[in-house]
PDB file of C-alpha atoms in Angstrom:
ATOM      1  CA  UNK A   1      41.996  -5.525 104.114  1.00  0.00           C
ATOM      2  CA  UNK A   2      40.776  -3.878 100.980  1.00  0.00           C
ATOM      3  CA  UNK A   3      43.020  -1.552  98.830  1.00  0.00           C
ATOM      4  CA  UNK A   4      43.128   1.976  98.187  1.00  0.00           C
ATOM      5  CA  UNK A   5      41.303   2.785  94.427  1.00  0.00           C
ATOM      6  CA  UNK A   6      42.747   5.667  93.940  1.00  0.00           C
ATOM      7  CA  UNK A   7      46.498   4.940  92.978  1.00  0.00           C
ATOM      8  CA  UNK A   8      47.484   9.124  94.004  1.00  0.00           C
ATOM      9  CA  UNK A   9      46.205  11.337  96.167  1.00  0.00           C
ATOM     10  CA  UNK A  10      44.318  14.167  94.376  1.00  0.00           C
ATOM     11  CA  UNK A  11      43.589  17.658  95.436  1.00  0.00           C
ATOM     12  CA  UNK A  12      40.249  18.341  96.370  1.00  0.00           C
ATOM     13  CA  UNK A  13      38.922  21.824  97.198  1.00  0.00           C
ATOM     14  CA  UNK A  14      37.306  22.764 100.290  1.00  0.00           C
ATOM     15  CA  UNK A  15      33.810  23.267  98.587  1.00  0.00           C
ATOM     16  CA  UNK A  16      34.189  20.164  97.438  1.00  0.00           C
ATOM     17  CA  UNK A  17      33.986  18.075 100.279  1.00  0.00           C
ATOM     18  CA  UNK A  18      31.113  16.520 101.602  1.00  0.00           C
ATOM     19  CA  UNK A  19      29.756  15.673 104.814  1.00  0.00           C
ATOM     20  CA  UNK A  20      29.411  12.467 104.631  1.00  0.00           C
ATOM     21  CA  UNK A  21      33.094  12.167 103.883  1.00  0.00           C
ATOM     22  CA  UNK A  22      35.338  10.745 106.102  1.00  0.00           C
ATOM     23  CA  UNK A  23      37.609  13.716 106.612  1.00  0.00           C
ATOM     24  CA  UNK A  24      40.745  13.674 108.799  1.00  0.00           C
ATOM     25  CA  UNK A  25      43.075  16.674 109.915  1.00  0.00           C
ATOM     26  CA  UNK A  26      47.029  15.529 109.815  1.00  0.00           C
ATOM     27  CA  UNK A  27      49.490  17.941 111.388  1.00  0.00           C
ATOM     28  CA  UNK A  28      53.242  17.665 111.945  1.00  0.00           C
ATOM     29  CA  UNK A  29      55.952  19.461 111.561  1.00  0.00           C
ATOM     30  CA  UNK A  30      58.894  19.066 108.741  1.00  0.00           C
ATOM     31  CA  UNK A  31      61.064  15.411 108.687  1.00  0.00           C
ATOM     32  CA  UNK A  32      58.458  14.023 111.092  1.00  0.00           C
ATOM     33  CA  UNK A  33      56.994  11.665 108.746  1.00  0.00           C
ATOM     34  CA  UNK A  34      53.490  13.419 107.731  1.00  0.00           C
ATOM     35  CA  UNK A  35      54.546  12.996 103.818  1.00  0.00           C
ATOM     36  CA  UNK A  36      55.567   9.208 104.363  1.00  0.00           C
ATOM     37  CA  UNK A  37      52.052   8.515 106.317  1.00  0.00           C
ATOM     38  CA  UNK A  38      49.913  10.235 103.240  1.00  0.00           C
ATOM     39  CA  UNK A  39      51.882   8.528 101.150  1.00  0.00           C
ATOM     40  CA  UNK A  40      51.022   5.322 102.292  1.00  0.00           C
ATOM     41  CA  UNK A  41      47.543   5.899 102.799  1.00  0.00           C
ATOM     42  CA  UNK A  42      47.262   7.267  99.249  1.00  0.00           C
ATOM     43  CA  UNK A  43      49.443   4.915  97.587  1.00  0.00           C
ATOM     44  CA  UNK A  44      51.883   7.608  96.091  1.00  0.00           C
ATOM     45  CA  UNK A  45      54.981   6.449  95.160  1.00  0.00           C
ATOM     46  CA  UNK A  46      58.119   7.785  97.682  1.00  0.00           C
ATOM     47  CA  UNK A  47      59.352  10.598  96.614  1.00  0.00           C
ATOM     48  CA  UNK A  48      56.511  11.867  94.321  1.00  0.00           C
ATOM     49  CA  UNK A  49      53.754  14.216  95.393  1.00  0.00           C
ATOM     50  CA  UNK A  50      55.826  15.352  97.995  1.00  0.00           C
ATOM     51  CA  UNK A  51      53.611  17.784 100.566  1.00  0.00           C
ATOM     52  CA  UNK A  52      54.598  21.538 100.951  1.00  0.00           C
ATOM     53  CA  UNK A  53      55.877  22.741 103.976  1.00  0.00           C
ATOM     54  CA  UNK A  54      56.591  26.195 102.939  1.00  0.00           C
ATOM     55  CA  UNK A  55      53.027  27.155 102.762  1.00  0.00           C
ATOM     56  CA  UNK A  56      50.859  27.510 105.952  1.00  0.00           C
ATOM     57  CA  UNK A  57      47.987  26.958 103.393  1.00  0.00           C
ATOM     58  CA  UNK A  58      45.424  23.867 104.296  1.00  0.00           C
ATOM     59  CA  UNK A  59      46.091  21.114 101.546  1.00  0.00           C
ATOM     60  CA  UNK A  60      43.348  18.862 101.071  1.00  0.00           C
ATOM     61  CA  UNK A  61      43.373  15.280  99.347  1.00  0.00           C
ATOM     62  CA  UNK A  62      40.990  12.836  98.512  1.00  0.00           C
ATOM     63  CA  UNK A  63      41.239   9.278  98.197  1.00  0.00           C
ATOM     64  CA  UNK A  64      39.018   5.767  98.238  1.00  0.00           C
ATOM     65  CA  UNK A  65      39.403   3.452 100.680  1.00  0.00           C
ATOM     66  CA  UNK A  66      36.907  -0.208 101.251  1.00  0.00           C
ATOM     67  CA  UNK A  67      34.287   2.316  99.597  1.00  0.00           C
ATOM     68  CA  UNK A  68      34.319   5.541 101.261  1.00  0.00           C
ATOM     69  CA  UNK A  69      35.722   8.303 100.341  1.00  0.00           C
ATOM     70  CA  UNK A  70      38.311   9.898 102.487  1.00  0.00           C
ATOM     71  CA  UNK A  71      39.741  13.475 103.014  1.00  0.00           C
ATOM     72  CA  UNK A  72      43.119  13.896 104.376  1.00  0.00           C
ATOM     73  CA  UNK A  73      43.828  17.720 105.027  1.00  0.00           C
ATOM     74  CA  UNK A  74      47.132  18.431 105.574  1.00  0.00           C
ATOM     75  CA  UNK A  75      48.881  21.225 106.800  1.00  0.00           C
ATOM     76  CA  UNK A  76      52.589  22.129 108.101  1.00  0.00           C
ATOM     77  CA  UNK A  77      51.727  21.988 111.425  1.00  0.00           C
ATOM     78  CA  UNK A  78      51.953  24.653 114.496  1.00  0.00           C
ATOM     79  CA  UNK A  79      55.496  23.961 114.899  1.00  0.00           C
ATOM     80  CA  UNK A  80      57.179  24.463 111.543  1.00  0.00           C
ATOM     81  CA  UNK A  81      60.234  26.669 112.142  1.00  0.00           C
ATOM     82  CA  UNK A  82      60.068  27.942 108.213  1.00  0.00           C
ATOM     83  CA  UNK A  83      56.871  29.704 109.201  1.00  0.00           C
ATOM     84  CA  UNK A  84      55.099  31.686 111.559  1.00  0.00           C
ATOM     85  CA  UNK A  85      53.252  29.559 114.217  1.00  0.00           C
ATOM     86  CA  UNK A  86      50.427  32.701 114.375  1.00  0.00           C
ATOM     87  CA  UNK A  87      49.767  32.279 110.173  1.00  0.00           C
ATOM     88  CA  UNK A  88      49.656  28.760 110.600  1.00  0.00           C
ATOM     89  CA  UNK A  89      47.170  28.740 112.906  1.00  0.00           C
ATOM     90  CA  UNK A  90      45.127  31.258 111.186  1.00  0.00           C
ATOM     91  CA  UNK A  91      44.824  28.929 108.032  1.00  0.00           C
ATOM     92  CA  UNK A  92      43.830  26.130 110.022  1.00  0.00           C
ATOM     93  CA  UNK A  93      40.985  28.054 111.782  1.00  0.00           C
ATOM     94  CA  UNK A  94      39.674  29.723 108.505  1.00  0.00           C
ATOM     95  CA  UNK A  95      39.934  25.877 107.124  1.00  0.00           C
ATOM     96  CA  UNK A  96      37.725  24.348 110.177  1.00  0.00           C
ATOM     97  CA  UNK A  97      34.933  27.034 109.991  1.00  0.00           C
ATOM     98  CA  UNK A  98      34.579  26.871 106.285  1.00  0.00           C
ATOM     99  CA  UNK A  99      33.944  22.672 106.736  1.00  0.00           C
ATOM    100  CA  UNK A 100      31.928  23.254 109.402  1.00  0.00           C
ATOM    101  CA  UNK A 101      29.733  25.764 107.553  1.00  0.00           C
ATOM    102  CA  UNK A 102      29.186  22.701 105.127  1.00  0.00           C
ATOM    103  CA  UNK A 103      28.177  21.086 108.067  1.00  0.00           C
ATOM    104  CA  UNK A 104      31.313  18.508 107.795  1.00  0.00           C
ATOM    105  CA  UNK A 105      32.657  17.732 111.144  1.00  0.00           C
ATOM    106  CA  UNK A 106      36.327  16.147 111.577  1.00  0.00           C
ATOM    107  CA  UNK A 107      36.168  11.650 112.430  1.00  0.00           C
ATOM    108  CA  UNK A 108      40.432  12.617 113.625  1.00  0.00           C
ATOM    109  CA  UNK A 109      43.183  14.994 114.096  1.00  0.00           C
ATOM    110  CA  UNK A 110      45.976  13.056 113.533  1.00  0.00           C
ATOM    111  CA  UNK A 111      49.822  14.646 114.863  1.00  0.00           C
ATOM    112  CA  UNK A 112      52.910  12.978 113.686  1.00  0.00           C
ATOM    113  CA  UNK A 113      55.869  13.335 116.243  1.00  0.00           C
ATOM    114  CA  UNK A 114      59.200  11.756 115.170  1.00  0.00           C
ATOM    115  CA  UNK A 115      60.507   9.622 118.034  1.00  0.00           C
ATOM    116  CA  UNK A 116      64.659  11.054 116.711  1.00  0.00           C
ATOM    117  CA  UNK A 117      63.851  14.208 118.384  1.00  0.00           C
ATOM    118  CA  UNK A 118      65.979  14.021 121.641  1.00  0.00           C
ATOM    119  CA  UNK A 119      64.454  17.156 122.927  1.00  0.00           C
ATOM    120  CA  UNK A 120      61.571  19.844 122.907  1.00  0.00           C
ATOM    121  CA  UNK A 121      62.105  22.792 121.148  1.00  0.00           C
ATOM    122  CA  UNK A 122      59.499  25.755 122.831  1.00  0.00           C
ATOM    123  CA  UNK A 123      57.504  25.201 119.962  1.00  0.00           C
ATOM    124  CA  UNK A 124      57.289  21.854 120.027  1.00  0.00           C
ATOM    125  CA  UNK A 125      55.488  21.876 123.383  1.00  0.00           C
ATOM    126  CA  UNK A 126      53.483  24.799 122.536  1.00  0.00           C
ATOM    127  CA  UNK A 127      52.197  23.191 119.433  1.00  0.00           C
ATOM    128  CA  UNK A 128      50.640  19.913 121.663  1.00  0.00           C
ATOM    129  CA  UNK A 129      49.240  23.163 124.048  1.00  0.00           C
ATOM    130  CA  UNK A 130      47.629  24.825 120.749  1.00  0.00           C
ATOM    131  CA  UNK A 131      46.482  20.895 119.709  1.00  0.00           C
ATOM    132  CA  UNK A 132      44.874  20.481 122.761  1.00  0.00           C
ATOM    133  CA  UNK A 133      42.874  23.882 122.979  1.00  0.00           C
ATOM    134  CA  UNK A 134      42.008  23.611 118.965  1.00  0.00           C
ATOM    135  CA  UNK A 135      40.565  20.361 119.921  1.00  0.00           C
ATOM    136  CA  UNK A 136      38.934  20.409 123.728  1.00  0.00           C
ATOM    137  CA  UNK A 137      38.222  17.609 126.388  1.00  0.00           C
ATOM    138  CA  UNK A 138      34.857  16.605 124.041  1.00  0.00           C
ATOM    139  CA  UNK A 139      37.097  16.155 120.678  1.00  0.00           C
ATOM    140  CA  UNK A 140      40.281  15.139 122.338  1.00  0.00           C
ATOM    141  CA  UNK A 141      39.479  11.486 121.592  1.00  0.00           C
ATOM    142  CA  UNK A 142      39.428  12.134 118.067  1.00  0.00           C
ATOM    143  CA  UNK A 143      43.441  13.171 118.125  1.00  0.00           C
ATOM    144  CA  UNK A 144      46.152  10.155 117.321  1.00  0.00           C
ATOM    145  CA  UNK A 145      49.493  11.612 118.601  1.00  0.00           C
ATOM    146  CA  UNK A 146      51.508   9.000 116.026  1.00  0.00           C
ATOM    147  CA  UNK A 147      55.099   8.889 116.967  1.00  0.00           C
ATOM    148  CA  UNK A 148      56.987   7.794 113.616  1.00  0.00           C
ATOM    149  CA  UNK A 149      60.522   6.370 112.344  1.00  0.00           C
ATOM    150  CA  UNK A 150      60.167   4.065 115.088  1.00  0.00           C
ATOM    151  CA  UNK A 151      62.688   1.779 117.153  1.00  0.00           C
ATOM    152  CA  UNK A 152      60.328  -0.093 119.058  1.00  0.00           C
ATOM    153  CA  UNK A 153      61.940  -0.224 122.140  1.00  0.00           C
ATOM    154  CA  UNK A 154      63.053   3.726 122.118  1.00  0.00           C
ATOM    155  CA  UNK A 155      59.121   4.302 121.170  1.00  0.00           C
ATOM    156  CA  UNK A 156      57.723   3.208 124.559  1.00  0.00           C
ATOM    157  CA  UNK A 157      60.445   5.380 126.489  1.00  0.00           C
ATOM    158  CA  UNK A 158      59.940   8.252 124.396  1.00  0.00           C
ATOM    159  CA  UNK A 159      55.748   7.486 124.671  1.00  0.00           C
ATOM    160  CA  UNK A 160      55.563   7.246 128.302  1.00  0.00           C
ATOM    161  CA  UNK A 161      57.487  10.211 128.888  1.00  0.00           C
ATOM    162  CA  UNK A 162      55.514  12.490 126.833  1.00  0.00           C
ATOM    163  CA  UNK A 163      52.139  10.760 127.968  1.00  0.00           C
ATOM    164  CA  UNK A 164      53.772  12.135 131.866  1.00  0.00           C
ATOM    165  CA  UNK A 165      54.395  15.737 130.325  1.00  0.00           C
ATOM    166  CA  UNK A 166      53.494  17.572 127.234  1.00  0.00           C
ATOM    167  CA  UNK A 167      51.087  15.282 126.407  1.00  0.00           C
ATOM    168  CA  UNK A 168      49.233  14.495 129.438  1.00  0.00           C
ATOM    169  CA  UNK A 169      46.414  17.106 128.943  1.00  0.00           C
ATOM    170  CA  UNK A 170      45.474  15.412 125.754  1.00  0.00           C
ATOM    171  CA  UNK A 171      45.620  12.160 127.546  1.00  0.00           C
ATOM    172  CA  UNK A 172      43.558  12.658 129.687  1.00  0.00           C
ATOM    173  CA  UNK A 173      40.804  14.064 127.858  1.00  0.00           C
ATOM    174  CA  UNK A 174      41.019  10.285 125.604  1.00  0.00           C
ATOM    175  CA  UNK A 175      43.503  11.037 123.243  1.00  0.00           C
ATOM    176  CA  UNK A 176      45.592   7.828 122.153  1.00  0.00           C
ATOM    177  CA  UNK A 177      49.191   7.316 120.768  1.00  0.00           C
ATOM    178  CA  UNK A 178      49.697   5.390 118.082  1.00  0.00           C
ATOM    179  CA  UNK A 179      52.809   3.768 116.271  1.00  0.00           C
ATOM    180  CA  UNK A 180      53.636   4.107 112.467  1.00  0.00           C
ATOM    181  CA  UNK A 181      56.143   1.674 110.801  1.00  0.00           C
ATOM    182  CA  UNK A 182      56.164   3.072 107.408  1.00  0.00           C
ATOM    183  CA  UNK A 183      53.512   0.672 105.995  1.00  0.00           C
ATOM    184  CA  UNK A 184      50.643   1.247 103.986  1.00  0.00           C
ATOM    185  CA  UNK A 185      48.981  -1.396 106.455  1.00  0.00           C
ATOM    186  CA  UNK A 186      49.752   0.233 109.777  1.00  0.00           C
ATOM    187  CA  UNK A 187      48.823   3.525 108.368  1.00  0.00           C
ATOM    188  CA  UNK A 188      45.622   2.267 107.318  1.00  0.00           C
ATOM    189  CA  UNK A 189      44.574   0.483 110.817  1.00  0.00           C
ATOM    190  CA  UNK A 190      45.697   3.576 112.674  1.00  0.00           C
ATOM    191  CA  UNK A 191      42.369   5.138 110.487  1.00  0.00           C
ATOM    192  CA  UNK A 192      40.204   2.560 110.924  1.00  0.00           C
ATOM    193  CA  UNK A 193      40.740   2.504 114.600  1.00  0.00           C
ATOM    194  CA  UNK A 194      38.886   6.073 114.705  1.00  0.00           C
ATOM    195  CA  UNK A 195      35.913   4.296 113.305  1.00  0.00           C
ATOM    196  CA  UNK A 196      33.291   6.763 111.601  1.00  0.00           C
ATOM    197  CA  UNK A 197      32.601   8.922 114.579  1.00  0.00           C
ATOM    198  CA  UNK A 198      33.044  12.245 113.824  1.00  0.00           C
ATOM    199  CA  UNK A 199      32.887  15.332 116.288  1.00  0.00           C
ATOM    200  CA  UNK A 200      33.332  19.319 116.215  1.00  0.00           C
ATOM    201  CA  UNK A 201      36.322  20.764 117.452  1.00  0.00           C
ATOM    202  CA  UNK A 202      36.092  23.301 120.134  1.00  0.00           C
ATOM    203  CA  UNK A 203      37.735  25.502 117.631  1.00  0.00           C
ATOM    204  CA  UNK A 204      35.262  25.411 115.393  1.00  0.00           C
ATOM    205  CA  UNK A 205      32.233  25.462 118.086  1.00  0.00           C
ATOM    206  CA  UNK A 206      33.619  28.752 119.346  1.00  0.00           C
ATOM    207  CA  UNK A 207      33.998  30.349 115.962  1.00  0.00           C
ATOM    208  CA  UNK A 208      30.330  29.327 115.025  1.00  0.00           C
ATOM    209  CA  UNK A 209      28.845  31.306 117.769  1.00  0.00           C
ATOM    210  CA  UNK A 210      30.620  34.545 116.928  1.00  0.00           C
ATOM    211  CA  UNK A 211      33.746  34.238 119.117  1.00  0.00           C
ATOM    212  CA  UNK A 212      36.585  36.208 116.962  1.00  0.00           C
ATOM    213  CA  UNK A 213      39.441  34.161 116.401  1.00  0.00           C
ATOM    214  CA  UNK A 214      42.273  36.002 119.033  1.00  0.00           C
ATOM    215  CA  UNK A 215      39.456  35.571 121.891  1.00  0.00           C
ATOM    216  CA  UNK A 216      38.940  31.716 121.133  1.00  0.00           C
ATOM    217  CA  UNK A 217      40.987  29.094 123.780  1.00  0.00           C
ATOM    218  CA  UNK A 218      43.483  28.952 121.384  1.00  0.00           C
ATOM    219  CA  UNK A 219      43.859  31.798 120.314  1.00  0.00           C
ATOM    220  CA  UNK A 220      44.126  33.534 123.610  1.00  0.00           C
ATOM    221  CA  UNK A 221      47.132  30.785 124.353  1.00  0.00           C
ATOM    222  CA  UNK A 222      48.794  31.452 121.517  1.00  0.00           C
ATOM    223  CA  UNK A 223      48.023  35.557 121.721  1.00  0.00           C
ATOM    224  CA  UNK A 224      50.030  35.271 125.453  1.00  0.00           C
ATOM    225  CA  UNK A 225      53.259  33.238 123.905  1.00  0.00           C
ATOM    226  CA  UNK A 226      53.631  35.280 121.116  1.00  0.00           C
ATOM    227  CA  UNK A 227      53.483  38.341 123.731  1.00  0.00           C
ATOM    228  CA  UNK A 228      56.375  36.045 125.900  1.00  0.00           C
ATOM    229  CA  UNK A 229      58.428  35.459 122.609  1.00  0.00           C
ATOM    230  CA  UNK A 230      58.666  39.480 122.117  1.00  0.00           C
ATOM    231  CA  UNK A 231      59.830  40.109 125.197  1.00  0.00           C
ATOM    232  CA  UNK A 232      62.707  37.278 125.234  1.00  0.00           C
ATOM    233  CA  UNK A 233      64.953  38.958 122.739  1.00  0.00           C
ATOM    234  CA  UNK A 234      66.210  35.595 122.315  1.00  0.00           C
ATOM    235  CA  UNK A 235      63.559  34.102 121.205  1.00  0.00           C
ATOM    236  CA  UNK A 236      63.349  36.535 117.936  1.00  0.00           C
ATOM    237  CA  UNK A 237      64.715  33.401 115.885  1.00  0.00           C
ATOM    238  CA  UNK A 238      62.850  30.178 115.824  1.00  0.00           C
ATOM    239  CA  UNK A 239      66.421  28.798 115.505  1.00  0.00           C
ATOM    240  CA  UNK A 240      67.760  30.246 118.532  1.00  0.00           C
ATOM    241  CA  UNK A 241      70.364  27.173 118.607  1.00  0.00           C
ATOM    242  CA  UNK A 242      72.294  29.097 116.905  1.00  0.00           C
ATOM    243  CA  UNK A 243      73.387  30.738 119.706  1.00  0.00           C
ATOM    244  CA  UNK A 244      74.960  27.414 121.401  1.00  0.00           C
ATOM    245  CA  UNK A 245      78.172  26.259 121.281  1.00  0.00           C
ATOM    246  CA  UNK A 246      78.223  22.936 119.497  1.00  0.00           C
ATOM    247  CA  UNK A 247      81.241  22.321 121.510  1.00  0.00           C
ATOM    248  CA  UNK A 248      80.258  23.209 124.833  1.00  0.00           C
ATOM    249  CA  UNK A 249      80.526  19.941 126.644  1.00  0.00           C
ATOM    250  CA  UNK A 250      76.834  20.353 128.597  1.00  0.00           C
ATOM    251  CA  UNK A 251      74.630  17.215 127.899  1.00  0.00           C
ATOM    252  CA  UNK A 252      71.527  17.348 125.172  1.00  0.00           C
ATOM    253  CA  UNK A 253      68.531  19.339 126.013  1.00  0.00           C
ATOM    254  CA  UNK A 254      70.358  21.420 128.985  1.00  0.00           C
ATOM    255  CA  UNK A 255      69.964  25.111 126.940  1.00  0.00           C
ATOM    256  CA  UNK A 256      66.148  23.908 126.911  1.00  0.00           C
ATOM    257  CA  UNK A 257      65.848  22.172 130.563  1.00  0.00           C
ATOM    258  CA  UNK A 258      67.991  24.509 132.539  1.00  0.00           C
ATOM    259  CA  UNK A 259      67.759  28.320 130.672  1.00  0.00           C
ATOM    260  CA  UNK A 260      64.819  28.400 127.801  1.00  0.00           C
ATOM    261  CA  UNK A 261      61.966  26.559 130.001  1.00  0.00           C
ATOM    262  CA  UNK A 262      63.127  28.742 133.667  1.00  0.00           C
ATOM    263  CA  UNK A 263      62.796  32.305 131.694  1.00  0.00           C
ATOM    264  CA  UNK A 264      59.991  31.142 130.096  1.00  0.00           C
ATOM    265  CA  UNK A 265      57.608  29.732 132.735  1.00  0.00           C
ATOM    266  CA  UNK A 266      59.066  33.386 134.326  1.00  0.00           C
ATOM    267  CA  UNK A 267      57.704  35.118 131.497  1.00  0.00           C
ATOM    268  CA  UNK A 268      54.424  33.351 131.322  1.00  0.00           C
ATOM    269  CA  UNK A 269      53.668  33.819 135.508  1.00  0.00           C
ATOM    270  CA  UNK A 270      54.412  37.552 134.924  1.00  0.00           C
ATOM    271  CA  UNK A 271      51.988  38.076 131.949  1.00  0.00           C
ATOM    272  CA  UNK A 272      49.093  36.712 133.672  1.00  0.00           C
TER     273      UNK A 272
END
């Protein structure tokens, strides 16, 4: 396997890149390994170059790899509690229909999803929702869901229960799960399994014909949560967990299982 050239990742503006780059969209929310995987792929030392997450700004990096030049664009992902999912969004979309103005379509969309989270957070499962509507059934086997910090065994569970639920749409449509163990190696094969084929996202389709951005699949999903999340009062804080007694004796994930997800599937049968 060759090596990376480039010993750091280095910023590279959006006019910058070129179509015949291979150029790869990494999402994922804070602690879930995205800064580890770049790393490794890039070569930067831990702890050095560390990616923003404060920011809902589209970072873009370039790096060689066997001789081609490779984009990694990076962003906090739909999820990140710090910022607002609707902002987030927004950057991403203004991102994907500048490339694909340049005529630069994506080769993956990869989502990093640490395997320590015992439970779902509503954002976490509207964030695979948003993935899968950014993406569509003809681009959906361009997305790696890469679960990270993994214990083997505990991956698998934690795989084929997610493959059954939040990401089964995905699935479906030829999306594929991958496994990171914090090597430059692994990280590296989980790119070169998405080969050069590259593909539009729906997202971007939709925008190049003129669709404005609220009327676009994803948009109109994420349009109807936000509407849900106003009318929850407590949903006004990301971190609504706040709210729970650390002490109360119930077993993990039953604020989300028995009380969040009930009131919200209510919410979301009434506004439609």
């Amino acid at each position: 396997m060759s090596s990376v050239t480039t010993p750091t990742r280095t910023p590279v503006l959006t006019s910058a890149i070129k179509p015949d780059d291979v150029v790869i969209l990494v999402m994922g929310k804070t602690q879930s390994g995205i800064n580890n995987f770049i790393n490794q792929l890039t070569k930067s030392e831990k702890g050095t170059g560390q990616l923003s997450y404060h920011t809902e700004n589209v970072c873009a990096y370039k790096c060689y790899y066997a001789g081609q030049r490779f984009i990694f664009a990076v962003t906090s992902g739909l999820n990140n509690e710090e910022l607002l999912q609707g902002a987030v969004f927004r950057a991403v979309a203004t991102w994907l229909k500048d490339t694909y103005r340049q005529s630069i379509k994506l080769t993956g969309v990869i989502y990093t999803h640490s395997i320590t989270d015992n439970s779902m957070s509503p954002a976490d499962v509207q964030s695979f929702k948003l993935l899968y509507d950014l993406c569509g059934d003809k681009a959906a086997d361009r997305v790696r869901l890469v679960t990270t910090m993994s214990d083997e065994s505990k991956a698998v569970q934690v795989e084929e229960t997610l493959k059954r639920t939040h990401w089964q749409s995905l699935f479906k449509a030829g999306a594929r799960s991958e496994r990171f163990d914090n090597t430059s190696e692994r990280a590296w094969i989980i790119i070169e399994d998405l080969e050069n084929t590259k593909k539009a996202l729906l997202l971007q389709e939709e925008l190049d014909k003129g669709t404005r951005l609220e009327d676009t699949s994803a948009g109109k999903h994420l349009r109807q949560e936000e509407w849900v999340a106003q009318k929850l009062p407590i949903s006004a804080s990301a971190h609504y967990h706040f709210l729970i007694p650390t002490d109360s004796g119930q077993p993990e994930g039953w604020f989300e299982r028995w009380i969040w997800k009930p009131c919200l599937d209510m919410w979301r049968k009434f506004a439609n």
